[in-house]
JSON list of C-alpha atoms in Angstrom, two decimals:
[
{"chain": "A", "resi": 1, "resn": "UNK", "atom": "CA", "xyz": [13.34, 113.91, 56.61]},
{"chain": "A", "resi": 2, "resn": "UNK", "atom": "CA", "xyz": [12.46, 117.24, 57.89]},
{"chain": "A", "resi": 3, "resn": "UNK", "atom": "CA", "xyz": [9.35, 115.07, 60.14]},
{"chain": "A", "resi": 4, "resn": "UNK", "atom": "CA", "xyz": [11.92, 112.92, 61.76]},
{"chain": "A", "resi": 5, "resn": "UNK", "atom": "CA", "xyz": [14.39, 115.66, 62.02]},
{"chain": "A", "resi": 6, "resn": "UNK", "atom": "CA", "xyz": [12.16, 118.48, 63.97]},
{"chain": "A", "resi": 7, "resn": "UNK", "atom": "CA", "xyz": [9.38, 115.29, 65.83]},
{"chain": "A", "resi": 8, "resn": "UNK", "atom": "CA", "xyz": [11.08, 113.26, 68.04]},
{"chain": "A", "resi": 9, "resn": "UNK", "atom": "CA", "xyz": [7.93, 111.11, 68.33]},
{"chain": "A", "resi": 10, "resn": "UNK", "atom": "CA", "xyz": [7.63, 110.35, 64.61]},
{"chain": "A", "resi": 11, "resn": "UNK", "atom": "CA", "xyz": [8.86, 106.96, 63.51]},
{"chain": "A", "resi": 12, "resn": "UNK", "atom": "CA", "xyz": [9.67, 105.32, 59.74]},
{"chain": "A", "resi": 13, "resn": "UNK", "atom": "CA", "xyz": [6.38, 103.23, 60.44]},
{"chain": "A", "resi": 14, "resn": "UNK", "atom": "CA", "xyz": [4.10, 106.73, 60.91]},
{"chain": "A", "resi": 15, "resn": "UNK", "atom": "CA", "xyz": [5.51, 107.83, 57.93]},
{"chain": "A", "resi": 16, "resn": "UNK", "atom": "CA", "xyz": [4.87, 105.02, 55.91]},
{"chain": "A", "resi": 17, "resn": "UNK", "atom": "CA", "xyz": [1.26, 104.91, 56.97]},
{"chain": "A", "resi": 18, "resn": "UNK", "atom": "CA", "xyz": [0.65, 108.17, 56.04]},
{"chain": "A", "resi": 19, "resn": "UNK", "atom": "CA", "xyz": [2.54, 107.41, 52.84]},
{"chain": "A", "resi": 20, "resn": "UNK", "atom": "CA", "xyz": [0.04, 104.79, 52.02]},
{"chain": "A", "resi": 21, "resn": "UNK", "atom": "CA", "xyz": [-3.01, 107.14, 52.44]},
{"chain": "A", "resi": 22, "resn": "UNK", "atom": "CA", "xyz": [-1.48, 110.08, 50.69]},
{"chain": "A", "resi": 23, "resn": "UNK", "atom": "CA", "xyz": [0.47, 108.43, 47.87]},
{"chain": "A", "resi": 24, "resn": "UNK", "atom": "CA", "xyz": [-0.84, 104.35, 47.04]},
{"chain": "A", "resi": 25, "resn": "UNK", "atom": "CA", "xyz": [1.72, 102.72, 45.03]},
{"chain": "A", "resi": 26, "resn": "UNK", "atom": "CA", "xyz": [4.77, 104.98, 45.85]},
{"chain": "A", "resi": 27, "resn": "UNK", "atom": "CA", "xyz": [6.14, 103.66, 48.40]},
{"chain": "A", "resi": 28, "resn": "UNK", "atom": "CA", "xyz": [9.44, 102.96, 46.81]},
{"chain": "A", "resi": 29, "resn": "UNK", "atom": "CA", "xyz": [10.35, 106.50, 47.57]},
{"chain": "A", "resi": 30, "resn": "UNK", "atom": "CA", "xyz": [9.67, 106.08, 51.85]},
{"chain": "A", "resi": 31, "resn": "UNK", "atom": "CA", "xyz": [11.17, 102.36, 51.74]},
{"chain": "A", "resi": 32, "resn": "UNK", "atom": "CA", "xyz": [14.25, 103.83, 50.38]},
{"chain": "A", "resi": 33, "resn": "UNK", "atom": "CA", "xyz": [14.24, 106.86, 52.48]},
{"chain": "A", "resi": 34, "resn": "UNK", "atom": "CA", "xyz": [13.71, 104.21, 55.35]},
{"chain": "A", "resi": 35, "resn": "UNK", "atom": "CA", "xyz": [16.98, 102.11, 54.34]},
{"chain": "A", "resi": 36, "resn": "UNK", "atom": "CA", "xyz": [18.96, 105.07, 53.92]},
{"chain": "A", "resi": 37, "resn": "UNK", "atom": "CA", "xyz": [17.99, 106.55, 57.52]},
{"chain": "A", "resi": 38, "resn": "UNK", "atom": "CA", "xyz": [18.53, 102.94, 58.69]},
{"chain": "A", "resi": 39, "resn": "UNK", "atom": "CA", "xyz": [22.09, 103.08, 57.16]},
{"chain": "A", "resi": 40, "resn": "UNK", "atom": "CA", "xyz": [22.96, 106.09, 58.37]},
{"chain": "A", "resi": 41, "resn": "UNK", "atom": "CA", "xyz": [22.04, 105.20, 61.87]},
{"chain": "A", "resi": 42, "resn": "UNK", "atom": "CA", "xyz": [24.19, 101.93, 61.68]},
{"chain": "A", "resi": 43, "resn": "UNK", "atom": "CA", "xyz": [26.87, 103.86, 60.06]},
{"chain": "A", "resi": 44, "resn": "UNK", "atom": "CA", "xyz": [26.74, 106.56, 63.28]},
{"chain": "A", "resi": 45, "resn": "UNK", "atom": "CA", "xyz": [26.58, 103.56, 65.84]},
{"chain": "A", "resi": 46, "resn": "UNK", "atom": "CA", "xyz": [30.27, 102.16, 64.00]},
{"chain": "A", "resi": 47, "resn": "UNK", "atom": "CA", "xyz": [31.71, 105.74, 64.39]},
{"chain": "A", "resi": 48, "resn": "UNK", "atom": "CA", "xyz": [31.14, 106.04, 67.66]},
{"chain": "A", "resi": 49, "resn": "UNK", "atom": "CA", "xyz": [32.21, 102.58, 68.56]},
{"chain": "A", "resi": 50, "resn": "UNK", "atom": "CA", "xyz": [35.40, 102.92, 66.89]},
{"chain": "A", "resi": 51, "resn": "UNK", "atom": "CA", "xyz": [36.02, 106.74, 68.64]},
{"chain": "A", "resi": 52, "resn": "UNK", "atom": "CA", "xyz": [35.32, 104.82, 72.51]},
{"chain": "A", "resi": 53, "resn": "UNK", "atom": "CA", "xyz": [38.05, 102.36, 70.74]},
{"chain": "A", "resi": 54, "resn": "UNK", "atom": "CA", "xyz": [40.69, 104.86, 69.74]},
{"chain": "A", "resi": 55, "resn": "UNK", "atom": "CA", "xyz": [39.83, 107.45, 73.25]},
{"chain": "A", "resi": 56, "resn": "UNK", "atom": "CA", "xyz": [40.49, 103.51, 75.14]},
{"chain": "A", "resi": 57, "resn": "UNK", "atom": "CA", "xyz": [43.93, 102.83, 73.43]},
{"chain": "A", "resi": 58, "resn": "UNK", "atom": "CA", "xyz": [44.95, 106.80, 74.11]},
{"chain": "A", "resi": 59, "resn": "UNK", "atom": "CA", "xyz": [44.18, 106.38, 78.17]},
{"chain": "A", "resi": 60, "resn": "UNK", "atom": "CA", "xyz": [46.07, 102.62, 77.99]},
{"chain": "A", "resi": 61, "resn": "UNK", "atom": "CA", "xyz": [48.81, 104.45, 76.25]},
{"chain": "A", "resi": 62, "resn": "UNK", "atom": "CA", "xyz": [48.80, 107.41, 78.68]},
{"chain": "A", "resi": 63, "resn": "UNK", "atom": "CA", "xyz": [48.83, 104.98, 81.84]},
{"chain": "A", "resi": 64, "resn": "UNK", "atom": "CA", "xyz": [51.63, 102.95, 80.32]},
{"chain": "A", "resi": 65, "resn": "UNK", "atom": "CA", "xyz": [54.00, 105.93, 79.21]},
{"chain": "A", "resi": 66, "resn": "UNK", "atom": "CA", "xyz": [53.35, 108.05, 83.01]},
{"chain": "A", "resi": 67, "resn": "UNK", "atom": "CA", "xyz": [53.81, 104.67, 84.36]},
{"chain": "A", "resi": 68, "resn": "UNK", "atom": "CA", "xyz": [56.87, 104.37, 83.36]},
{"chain": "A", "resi": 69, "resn": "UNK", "atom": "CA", "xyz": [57.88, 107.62, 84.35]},
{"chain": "A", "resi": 70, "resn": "UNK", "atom": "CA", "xyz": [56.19, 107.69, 87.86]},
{"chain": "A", "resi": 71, "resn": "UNK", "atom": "CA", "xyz": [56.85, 104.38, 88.76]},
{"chain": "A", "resi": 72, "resn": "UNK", "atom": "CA", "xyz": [55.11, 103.48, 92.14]},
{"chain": "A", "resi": 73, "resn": "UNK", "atom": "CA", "xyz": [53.71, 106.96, 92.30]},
{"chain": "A", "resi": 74, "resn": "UNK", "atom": "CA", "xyz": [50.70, 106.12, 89.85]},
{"chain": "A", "resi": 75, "resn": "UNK", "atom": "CA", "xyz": [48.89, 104.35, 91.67]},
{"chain": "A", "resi": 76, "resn": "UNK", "atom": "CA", "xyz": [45.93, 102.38, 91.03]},
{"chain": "A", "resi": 77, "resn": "UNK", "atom": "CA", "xyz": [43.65, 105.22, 91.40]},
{"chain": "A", "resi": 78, "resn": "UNK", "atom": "CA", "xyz": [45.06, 107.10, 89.67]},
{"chain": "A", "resi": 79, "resn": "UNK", "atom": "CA", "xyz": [44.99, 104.68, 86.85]},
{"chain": "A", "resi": 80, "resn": "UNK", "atom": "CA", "xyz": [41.72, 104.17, 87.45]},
{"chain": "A", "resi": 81, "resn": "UNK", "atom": "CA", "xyz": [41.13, 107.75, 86.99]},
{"chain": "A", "resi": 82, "resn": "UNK", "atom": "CA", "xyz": [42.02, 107.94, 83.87]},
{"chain": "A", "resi": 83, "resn": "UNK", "atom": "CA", "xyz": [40.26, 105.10, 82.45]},
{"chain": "A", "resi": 84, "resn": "UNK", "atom": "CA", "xyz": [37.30, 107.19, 83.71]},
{"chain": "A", "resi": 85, "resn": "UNK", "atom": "CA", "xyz": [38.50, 110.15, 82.64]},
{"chain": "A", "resi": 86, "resn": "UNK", "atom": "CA", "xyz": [37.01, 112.37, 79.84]},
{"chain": "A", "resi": 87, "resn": "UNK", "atom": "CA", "xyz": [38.42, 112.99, 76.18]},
{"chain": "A", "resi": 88, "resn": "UNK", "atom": "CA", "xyz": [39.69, 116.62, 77.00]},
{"chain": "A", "resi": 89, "resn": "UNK", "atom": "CA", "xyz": [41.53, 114.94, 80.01]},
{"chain": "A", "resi": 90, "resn": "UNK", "atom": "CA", "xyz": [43.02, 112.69, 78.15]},
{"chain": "A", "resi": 91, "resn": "UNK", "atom": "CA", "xyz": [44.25, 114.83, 75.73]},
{"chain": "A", "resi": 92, "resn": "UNK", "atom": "CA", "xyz": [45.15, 117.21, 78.39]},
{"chain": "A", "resi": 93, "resn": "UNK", "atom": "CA", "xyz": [47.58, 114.54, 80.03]},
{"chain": "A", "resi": 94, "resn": "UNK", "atom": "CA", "xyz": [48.90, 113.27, 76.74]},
{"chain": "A", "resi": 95, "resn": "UNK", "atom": "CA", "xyz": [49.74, 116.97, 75.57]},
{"chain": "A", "resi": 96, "resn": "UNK", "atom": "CA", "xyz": [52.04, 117.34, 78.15]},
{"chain": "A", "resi": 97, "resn": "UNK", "atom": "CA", "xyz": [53.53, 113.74, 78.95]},
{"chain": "A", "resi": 98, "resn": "UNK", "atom": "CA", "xyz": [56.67, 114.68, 79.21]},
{"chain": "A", "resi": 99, "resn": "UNK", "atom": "CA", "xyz": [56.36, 117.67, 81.43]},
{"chain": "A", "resi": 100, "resn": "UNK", "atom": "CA", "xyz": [53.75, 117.12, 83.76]},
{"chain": "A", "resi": 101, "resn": "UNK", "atom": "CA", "xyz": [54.34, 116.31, 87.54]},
{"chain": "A", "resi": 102, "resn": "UNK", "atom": "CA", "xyz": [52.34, 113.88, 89.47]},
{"chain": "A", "resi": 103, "resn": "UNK", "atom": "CA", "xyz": [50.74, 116.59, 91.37]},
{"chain": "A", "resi": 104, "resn": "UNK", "atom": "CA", "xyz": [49.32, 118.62, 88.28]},
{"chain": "A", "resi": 105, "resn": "UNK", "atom": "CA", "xyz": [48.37, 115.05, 86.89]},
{"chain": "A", "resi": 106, "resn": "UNK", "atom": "CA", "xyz": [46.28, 114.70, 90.67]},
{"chain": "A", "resi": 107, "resn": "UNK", "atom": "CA", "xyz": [45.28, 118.23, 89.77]},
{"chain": "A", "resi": 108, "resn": "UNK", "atom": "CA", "xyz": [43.87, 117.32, 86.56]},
{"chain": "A", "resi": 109, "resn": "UNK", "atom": "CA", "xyz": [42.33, 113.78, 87.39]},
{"chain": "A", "resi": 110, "resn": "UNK", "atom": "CA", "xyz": [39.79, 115.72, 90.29]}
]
């Protein structure tokens, strides 16, 4: 763990060649470290699919409540904008909804 934590260059396969010279016949012990690694890394990749997912749904949210309340004046860029825009943005704009003008949502879209 500590190899593939400080060695970018080290892979599960190094390991478990050096495993083999070091230690014959215990290579439960890297195979499971291996899977477990492997899970983790799947387990990561789901996370951060499913926070794009949720930060999506907050910027189609956002663009449907201001367009309601700006009408004409958000404009496809601006939309656009905040499909592109960045989770603090996003959260920015959705903090204050109700209160922001279309110039300080400009402001914050730059």
């Amino acid at each position: 763990i500590y190899l593939l934590n400080v060695r970018e260059d080290i892979t599960i396969e190094d390991i478990l060649k050096v495993q083999k010279e070091i230690m014959p016949g215990r290579g439960e012990i890297v195979m499971t470290l291996a899977e477990k690694l492997r899970n983790e890394g799947k387990l990561e990749g789901e996370r951060e699919g499913i926070e794009k997912g949720k930060l999506e749904d907050r910027k189609e949210v956002a663009i449907k409540l201001l367009s309601k309340r700006f009408g004409r004046q958000l404009t496809t860029k601006l939309k656009e904008k905040i499909k592109e825009a960045e989770e603090a943005k996003i959260n920015q704009i959705i903090d204050n909804i109700f209160e922001i003008t279309i110039e300080e949502l400009k402001e914050v879209l730059k």
